[in-house]
Coordinates of C-alpha atoms in Angstrom, one line a residue:
X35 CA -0.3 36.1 -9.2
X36 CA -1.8 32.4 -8.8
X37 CA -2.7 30.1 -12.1
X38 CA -6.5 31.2 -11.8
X39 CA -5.2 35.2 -12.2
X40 CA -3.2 34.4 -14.9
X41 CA -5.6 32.6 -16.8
X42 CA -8.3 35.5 -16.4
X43 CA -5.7 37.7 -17.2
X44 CA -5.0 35.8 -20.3
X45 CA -1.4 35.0 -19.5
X46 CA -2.2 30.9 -19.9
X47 CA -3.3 29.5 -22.8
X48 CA -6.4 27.4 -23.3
X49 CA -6.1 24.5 -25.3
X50 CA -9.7 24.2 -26.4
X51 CA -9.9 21.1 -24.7
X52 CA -12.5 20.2 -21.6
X53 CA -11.9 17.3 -18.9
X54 CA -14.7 16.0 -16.7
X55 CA -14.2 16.2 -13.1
X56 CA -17.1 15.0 -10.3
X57 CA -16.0 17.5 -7.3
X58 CA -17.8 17.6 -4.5
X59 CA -19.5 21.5 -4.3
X60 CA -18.9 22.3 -7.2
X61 CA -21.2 23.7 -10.0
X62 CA -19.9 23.1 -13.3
X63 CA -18.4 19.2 -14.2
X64 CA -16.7 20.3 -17.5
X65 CA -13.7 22.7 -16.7
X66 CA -11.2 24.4 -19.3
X67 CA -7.5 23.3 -19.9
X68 CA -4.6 25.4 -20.1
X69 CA -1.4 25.3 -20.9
X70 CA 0.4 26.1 -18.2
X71 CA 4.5 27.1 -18.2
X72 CA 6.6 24.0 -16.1
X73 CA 8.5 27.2 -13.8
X74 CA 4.7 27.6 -12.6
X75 CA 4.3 24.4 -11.2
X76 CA 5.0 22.0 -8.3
X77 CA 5.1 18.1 -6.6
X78 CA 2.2 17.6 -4.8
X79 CA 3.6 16.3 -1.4
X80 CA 0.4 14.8 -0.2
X81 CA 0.8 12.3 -2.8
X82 CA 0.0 9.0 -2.2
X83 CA 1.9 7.0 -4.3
X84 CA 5.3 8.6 -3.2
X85 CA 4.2 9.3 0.8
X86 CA 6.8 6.8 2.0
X87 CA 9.8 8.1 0.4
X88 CA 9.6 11.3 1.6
X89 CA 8.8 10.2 4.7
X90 CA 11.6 8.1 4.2
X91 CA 13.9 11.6 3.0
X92 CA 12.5 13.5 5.4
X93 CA 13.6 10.9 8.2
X94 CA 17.2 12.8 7.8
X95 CA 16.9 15.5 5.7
X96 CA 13.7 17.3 7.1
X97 CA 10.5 18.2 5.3
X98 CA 10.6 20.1 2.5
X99 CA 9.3 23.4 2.0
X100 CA 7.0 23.2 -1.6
X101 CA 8.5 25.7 -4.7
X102 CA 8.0 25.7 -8.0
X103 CA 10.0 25.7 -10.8
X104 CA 13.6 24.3 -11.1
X105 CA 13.9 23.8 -7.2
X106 CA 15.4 21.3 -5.2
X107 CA 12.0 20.6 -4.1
X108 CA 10.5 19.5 -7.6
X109 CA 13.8 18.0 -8.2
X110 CA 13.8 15.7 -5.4
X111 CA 10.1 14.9 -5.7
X112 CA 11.1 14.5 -9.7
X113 CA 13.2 11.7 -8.2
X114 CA 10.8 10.0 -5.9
X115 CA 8.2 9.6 -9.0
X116 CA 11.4 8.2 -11.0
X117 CA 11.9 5.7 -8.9
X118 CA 8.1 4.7 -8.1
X119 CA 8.1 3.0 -10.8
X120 CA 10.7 3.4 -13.8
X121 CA 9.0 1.5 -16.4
X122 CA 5.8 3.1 -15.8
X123 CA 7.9 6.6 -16.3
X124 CA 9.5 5.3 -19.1
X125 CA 6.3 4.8 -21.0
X126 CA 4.3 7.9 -20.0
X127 CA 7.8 9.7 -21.4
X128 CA 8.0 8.1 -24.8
X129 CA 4.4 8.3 -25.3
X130 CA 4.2 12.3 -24.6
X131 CA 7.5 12.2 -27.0
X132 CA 5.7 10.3 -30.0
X133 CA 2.1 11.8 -29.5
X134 CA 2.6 15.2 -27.2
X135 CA 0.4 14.9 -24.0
X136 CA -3.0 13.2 -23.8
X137 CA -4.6 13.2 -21.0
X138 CA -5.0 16.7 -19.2
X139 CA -3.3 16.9 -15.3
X140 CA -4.9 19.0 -12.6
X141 CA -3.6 21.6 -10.6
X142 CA -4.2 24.1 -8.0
X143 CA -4.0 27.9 -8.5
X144 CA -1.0 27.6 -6.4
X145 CA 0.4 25.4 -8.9
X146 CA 0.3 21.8 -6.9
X147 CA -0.2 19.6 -9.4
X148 CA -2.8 17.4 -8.0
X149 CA -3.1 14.9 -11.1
X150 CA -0.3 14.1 -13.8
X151 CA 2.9 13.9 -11.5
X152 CA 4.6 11.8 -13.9
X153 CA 2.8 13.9 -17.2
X154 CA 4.7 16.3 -15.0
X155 CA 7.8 14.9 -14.7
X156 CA 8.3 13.5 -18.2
X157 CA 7.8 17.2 -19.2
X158 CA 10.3 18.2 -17.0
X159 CA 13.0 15.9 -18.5
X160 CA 11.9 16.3 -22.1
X161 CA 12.5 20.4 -21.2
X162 CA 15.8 19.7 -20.0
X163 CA 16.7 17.4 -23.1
X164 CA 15.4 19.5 -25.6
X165 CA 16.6 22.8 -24.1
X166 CA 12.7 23.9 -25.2
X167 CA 10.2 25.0 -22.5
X168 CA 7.3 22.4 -22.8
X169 CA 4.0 23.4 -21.3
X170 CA 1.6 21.0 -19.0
X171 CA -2.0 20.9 -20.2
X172 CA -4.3 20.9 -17.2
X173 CA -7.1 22.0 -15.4
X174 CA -6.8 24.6 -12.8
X175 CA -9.0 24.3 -9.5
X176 CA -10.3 27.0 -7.2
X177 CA -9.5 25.1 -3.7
X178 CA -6.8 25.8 -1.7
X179 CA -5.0 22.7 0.4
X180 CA -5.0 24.3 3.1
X181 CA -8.0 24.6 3.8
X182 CA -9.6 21.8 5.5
X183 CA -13.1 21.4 3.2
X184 CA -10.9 21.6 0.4
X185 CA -8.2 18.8 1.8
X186 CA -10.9 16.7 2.0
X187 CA -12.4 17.8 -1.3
X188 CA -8.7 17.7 -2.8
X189 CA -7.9 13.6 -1.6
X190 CA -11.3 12.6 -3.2
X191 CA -10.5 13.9 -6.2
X192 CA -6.9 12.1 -6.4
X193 CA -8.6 8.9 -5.4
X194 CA -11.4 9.1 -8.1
X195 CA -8.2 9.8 -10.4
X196 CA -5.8 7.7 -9.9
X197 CA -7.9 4.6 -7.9
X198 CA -11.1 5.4 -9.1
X199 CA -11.3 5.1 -12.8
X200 CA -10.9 2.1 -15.3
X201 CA -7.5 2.6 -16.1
X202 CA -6.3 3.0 -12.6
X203 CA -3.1 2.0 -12.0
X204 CA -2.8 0.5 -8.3
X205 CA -0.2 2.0 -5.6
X206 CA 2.7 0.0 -4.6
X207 CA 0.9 -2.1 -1.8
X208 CA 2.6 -0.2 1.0
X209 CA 2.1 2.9 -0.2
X210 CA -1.7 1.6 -0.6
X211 CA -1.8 0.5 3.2
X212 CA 0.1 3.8 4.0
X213 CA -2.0 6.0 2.6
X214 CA -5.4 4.3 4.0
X215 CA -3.8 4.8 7.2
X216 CA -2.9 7.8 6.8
X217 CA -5.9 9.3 5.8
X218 CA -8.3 7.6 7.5
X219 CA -6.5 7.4 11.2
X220 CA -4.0 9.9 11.6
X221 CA -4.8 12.9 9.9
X222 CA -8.8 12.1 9.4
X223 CA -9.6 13.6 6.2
X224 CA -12.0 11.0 5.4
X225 CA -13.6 7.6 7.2
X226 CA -13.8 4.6 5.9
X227 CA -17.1 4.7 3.9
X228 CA -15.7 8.3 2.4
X229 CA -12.6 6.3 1.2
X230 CA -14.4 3.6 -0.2
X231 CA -16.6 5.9 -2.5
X232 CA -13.4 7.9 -3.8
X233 CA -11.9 4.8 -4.7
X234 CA -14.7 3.4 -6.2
X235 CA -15.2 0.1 -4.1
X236 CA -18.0 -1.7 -3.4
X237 CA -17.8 -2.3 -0.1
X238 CA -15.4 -1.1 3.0
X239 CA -13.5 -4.7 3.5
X240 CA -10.4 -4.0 1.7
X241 CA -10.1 -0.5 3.3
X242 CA -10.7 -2.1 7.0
X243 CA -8.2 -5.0 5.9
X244 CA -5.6 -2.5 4.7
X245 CA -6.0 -0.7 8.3
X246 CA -5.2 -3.9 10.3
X247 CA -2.4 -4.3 8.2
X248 CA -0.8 -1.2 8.8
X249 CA -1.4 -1.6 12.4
X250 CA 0.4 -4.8 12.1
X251 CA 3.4 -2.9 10.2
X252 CA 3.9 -0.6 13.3
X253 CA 3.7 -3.5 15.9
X254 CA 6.6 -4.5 13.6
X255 CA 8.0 -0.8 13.4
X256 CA 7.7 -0.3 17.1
X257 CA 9.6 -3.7 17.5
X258 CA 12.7 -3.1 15.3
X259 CA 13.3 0.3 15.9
X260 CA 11.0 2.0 18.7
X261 CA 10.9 5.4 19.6
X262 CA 9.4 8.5 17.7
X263 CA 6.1 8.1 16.0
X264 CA 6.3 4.5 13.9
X265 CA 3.8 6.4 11.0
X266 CA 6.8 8.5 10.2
X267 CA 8.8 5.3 10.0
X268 CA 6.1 3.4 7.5
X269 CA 9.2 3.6 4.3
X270 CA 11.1 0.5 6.6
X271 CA 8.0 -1.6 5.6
X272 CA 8.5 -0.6 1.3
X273 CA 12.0 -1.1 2.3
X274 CA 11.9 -4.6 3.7
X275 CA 9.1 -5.6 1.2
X276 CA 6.7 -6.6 4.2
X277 CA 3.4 -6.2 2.0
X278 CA 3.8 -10.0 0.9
X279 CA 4.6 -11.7 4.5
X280 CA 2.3 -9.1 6.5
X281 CA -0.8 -10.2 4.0
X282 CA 0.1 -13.6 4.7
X283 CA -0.7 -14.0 8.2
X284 CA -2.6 -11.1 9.1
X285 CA -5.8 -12.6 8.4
X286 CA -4.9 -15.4 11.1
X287 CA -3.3 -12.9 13.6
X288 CA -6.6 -10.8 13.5
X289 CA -8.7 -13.9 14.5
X290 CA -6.2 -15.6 16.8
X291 CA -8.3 -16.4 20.3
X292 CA -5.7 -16.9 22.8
X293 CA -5.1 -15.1 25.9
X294 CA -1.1 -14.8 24.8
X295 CA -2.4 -12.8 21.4
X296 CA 0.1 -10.2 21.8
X297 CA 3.2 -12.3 23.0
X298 CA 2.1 -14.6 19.7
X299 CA 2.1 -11.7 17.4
X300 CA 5.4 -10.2 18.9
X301 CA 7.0 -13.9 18.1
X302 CA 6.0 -14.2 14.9
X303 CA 7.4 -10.4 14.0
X304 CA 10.3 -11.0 15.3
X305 CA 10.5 -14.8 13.3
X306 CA 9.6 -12.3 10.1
X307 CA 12.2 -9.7 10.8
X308 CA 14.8 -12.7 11.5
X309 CA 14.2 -14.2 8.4
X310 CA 15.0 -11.1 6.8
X311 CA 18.4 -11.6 7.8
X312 CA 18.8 -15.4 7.8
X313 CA 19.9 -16.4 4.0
X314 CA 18.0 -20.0 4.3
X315 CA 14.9 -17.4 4.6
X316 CA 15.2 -16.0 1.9
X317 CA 11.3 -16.1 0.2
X318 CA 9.7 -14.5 3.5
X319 CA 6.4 -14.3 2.3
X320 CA 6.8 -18.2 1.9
X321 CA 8.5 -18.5 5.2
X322 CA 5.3 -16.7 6.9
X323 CA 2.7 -18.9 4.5
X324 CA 4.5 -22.0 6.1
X325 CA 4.5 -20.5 9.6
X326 CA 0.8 -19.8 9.2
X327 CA -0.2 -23.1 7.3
X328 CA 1.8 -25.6 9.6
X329 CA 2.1 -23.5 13.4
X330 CA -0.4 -20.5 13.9
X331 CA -3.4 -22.7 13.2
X332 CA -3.1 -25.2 15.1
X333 CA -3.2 -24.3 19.0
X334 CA -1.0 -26.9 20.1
X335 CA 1.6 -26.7 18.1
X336 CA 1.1 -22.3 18.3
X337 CA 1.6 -23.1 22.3
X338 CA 5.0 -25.3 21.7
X339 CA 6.0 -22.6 19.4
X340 CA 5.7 -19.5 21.8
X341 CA 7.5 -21.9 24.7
X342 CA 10.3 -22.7 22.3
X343 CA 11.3 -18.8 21.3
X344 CA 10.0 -16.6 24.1
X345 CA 13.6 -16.2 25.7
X346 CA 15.1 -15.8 22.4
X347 CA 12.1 -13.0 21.5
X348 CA 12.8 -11.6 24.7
X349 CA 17.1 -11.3 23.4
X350 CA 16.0 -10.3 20.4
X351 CA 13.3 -7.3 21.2
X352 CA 16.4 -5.7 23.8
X353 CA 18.7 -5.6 20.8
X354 CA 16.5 -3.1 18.7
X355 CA 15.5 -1.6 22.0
X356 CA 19.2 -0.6 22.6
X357 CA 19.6 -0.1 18.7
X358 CA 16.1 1.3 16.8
X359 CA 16.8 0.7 13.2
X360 CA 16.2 3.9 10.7
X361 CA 17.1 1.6 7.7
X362 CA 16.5 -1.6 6.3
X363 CA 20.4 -2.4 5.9
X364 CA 20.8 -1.7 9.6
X365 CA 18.3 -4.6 10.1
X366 CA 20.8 -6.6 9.5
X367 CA 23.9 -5.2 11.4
X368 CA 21.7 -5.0 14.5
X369 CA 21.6 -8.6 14.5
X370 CA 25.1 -9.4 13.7
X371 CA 26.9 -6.9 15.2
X372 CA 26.2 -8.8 18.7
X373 CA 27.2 -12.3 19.5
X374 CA 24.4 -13.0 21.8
X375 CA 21.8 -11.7 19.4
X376 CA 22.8 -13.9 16.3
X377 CA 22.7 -16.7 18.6
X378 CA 19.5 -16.1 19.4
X379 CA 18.3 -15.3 15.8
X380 CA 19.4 -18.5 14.4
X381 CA 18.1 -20.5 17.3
X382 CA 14.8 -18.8 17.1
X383 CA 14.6 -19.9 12.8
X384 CA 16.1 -23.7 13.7
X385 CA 13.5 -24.0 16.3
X386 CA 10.4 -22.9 14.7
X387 CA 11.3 -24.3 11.2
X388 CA 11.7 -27.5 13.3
X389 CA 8.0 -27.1 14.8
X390 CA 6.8 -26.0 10.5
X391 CA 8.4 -29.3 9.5
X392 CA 6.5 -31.2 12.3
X393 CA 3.1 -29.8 11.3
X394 CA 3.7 -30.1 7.7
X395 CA 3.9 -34.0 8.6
X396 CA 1.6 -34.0 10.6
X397 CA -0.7 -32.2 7.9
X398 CA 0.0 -33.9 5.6
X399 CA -1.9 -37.0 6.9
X400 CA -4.7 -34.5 7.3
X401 CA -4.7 -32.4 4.0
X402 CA -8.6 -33.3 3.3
X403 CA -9.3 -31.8 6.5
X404 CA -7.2 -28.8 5.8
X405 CA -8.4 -28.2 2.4
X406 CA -11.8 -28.3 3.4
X407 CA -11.4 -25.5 6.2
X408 CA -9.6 -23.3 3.5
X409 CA -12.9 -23.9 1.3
X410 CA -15.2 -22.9 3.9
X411 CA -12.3 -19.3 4.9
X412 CA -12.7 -18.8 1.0
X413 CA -16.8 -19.0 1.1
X414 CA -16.6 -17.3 4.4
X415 CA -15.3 -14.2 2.3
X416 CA -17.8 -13.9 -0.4
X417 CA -20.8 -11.6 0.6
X418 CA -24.5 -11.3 -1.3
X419 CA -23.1 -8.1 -2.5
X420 CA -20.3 -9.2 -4.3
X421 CA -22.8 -10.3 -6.8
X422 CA -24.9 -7.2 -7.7
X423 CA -23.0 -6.5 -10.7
X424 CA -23.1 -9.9 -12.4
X425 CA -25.1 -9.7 -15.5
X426 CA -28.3 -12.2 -15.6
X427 CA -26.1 -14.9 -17.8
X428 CA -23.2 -14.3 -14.9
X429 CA -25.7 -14.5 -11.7
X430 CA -27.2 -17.7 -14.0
X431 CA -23.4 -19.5 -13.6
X432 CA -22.9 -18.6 -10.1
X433 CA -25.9 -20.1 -9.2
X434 CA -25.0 -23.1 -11.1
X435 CA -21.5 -23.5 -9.1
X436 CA -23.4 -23.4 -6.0
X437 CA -25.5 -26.2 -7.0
X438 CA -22.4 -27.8 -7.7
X439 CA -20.9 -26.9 -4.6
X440 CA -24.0 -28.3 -2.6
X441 CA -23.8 -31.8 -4.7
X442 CA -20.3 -32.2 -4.0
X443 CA -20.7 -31.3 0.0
X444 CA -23.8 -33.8 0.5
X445 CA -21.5 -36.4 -1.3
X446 CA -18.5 -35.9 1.1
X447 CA -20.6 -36.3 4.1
X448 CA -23.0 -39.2 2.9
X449 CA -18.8 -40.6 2.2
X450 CA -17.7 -39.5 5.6
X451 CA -20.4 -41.3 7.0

């Protein structure tokens, strides 16, 4: 008997309380909320936020067959919320502790719980403290996940809800680029425009953005350990922290116009996965920022660059070949396990932090130009729509920094002149 039964059957209590959902072919927006029994319930394993650690589980333990109750299923997926983010947990835990639950979950007649994993989850352990069954309030939804309509249906709904509202909390950026992917490119539930209206966005730029970056993340996936299907692999990126270097340069990776695009790209990867290792490299999203600043724009010294590591790329690359990492400790022990290899890594970080410290001279003596050029990437960015929700006193400033803007540029060039 699913949730739905039980409910008509009177087995589940109703609260008295109503939540507001906006679902996509459906009738009513106001639906009923229940308390519903913890033994009836389940992880939902679509979930975004925690998509890369089970990938990252499944990698050696297999996939997971969904059961409610008190499974090894909901206990592992009890873990994987845990550790999303502890003090986040922590919080939700001592609030429904002090003040019982507030905000209604929602769940499927099957009993996925679509909404409220950790409402869920600090349930679960205040059960297990207390040795006294707690109860989840929530909504119960007629769709089914496996249906396709509904999927689709199903991932709108847990992007209004957790991306969508004002007191969204943001996945871990991985996890963000991951399930954008995801959703978009591999299993295409939704396209881009979709995705943006679930989320709420204005526009489709930080969805495309986030695509190039996870394409960028398998180049580096299909570099350090190739073989398999790299999307399955995506939990090395949350495991090396790549969101901060990967942001860093993908911007000028993406616009790079040289013929050797893809032999530039595979350098700087393999400069990013090196420095990983190298304890003088220890900031990489700094180590990146100072590649890209001082080497990738600046074609000459982008040319001397790709001359003065391609062997050591080439050395490199054959290592993981022979070796495909499955963990971000073996990064490591790939490189040092092999003479030859460590060579090569710590000639490839002495020889381009030698061609960084070049062009930070060298750019130093022309900083005005530089900071002029980031100026005009920074105005490049901002589009007529970014404005449409500035109040009249707002839109009245704006156009006031423009004019200061434009008094500022005609007195650089009447100076340059």
């Amino acid at each position: 008997m699913n949730l739905l039964q039980r409910a008509v059957a009177n087995q589940l209590r109703k609260t008295g309380e109503k939540k507001k959902l906006v679902i996509r072919n459906q009738v009513d927006d106001k639906y009923d909320v229940y308390a519903i029994p913890l033994e009836y319930l389940y992880y939902n394993d679509q979930n975004g936020r925690i998509n890369t650690m089970y990938k990252k589980y499944s990698s050696t333990h297999g996939l997971l067959t969904p059961e409610a109750g008190d499974t090894k299923y909901n206990k592992i997926f009890e873990e994987f919320i845990f550790e999303s983010n502890k003090q986040a947990m922590k919080d939700t835990k001592d609030s429904i502790k002090d003040k019982s639950q507030q905000e209604p979950g929602v769940v499927l007649p099957d009993g996925r719980v679509i909404d409220g994993n950790r409402r869920f989850t600090a349930l679960r352990m205040l059960e297990r403290e207390r040795n006294i069954p707690q109860y989840f309030n929530a909504v119960i939804l007629p769709l089914d996940q496996k249906s396709k309509t509904d999927e689709k249906i199903i991932k709108e709904l847990e992007l209004d809800l957790q991306l969508g509202r004002e007191e969204r909390v943001n996945y871990d950026p991985i996890d963000r680029i991951f399930d954008v992917y995801n959703t978009i490119k591999v299993e295409k539930i939704m396209n881009e425009d979709e995705y943006k209206k679930a989320c709420g966005y204005r526009d489709t730029r930080k969805i495309n953005r986030d695509i190039r970056l996870a394409e960028l993340i398998i180049k580096f996936i299909e570099i350090v350990s190739p073989g398999g299907n790299s999307i399955d692999k995506f939990y090395l990126a949350r495991d090396l922290k790549l969101d901060g270097p990967i942001e860093e340069i993908e911007s000028t990776i993406t616009n790079l116009k040289s013929n050797d695009k893809e032999s530039i790209k595979d350098a700087v990867l393999v400069y990013m996965a090196s420095s990983k290792v190298v304890d003088t490299q220890s900031d990489t999203t700094r180590v990146m920022r100072d590649l890209k600043m001082n080497v990738l724009k600046d074609s000459e010294r982008l040319e001397y660059f790709l001359d003065a590591v391609d062997d050591k790329v080439d050395i490199i690359i054959d290592a993981f070949d022979d070796n495909p990492i499955q963990s971000a400790n073996e990064l490591r022990s790939v490189i040092e396990e092999d003479e030859e290899v460590e060579k090569s890594v710590q000639s490839l970080i002495k020889s381009t932090n030698r061609i960084i410290y070049k062009g930070k001279i060298e750019n130093e003596r022309t900083k005005a130009l530089i900071e002029l050029e980031n100026v005009r990437d920074l105005l490049s960015e901002i589009d007529s729509e970014d404005f449409s929700e500035l109040t009249q006193e707002e839109n009245i400033q704006a156009r006031d920094v423009i004019r200061e803007i434009n008094d500022i540029l005609f007195r650089l060039k009447k100076d340059i002149r």
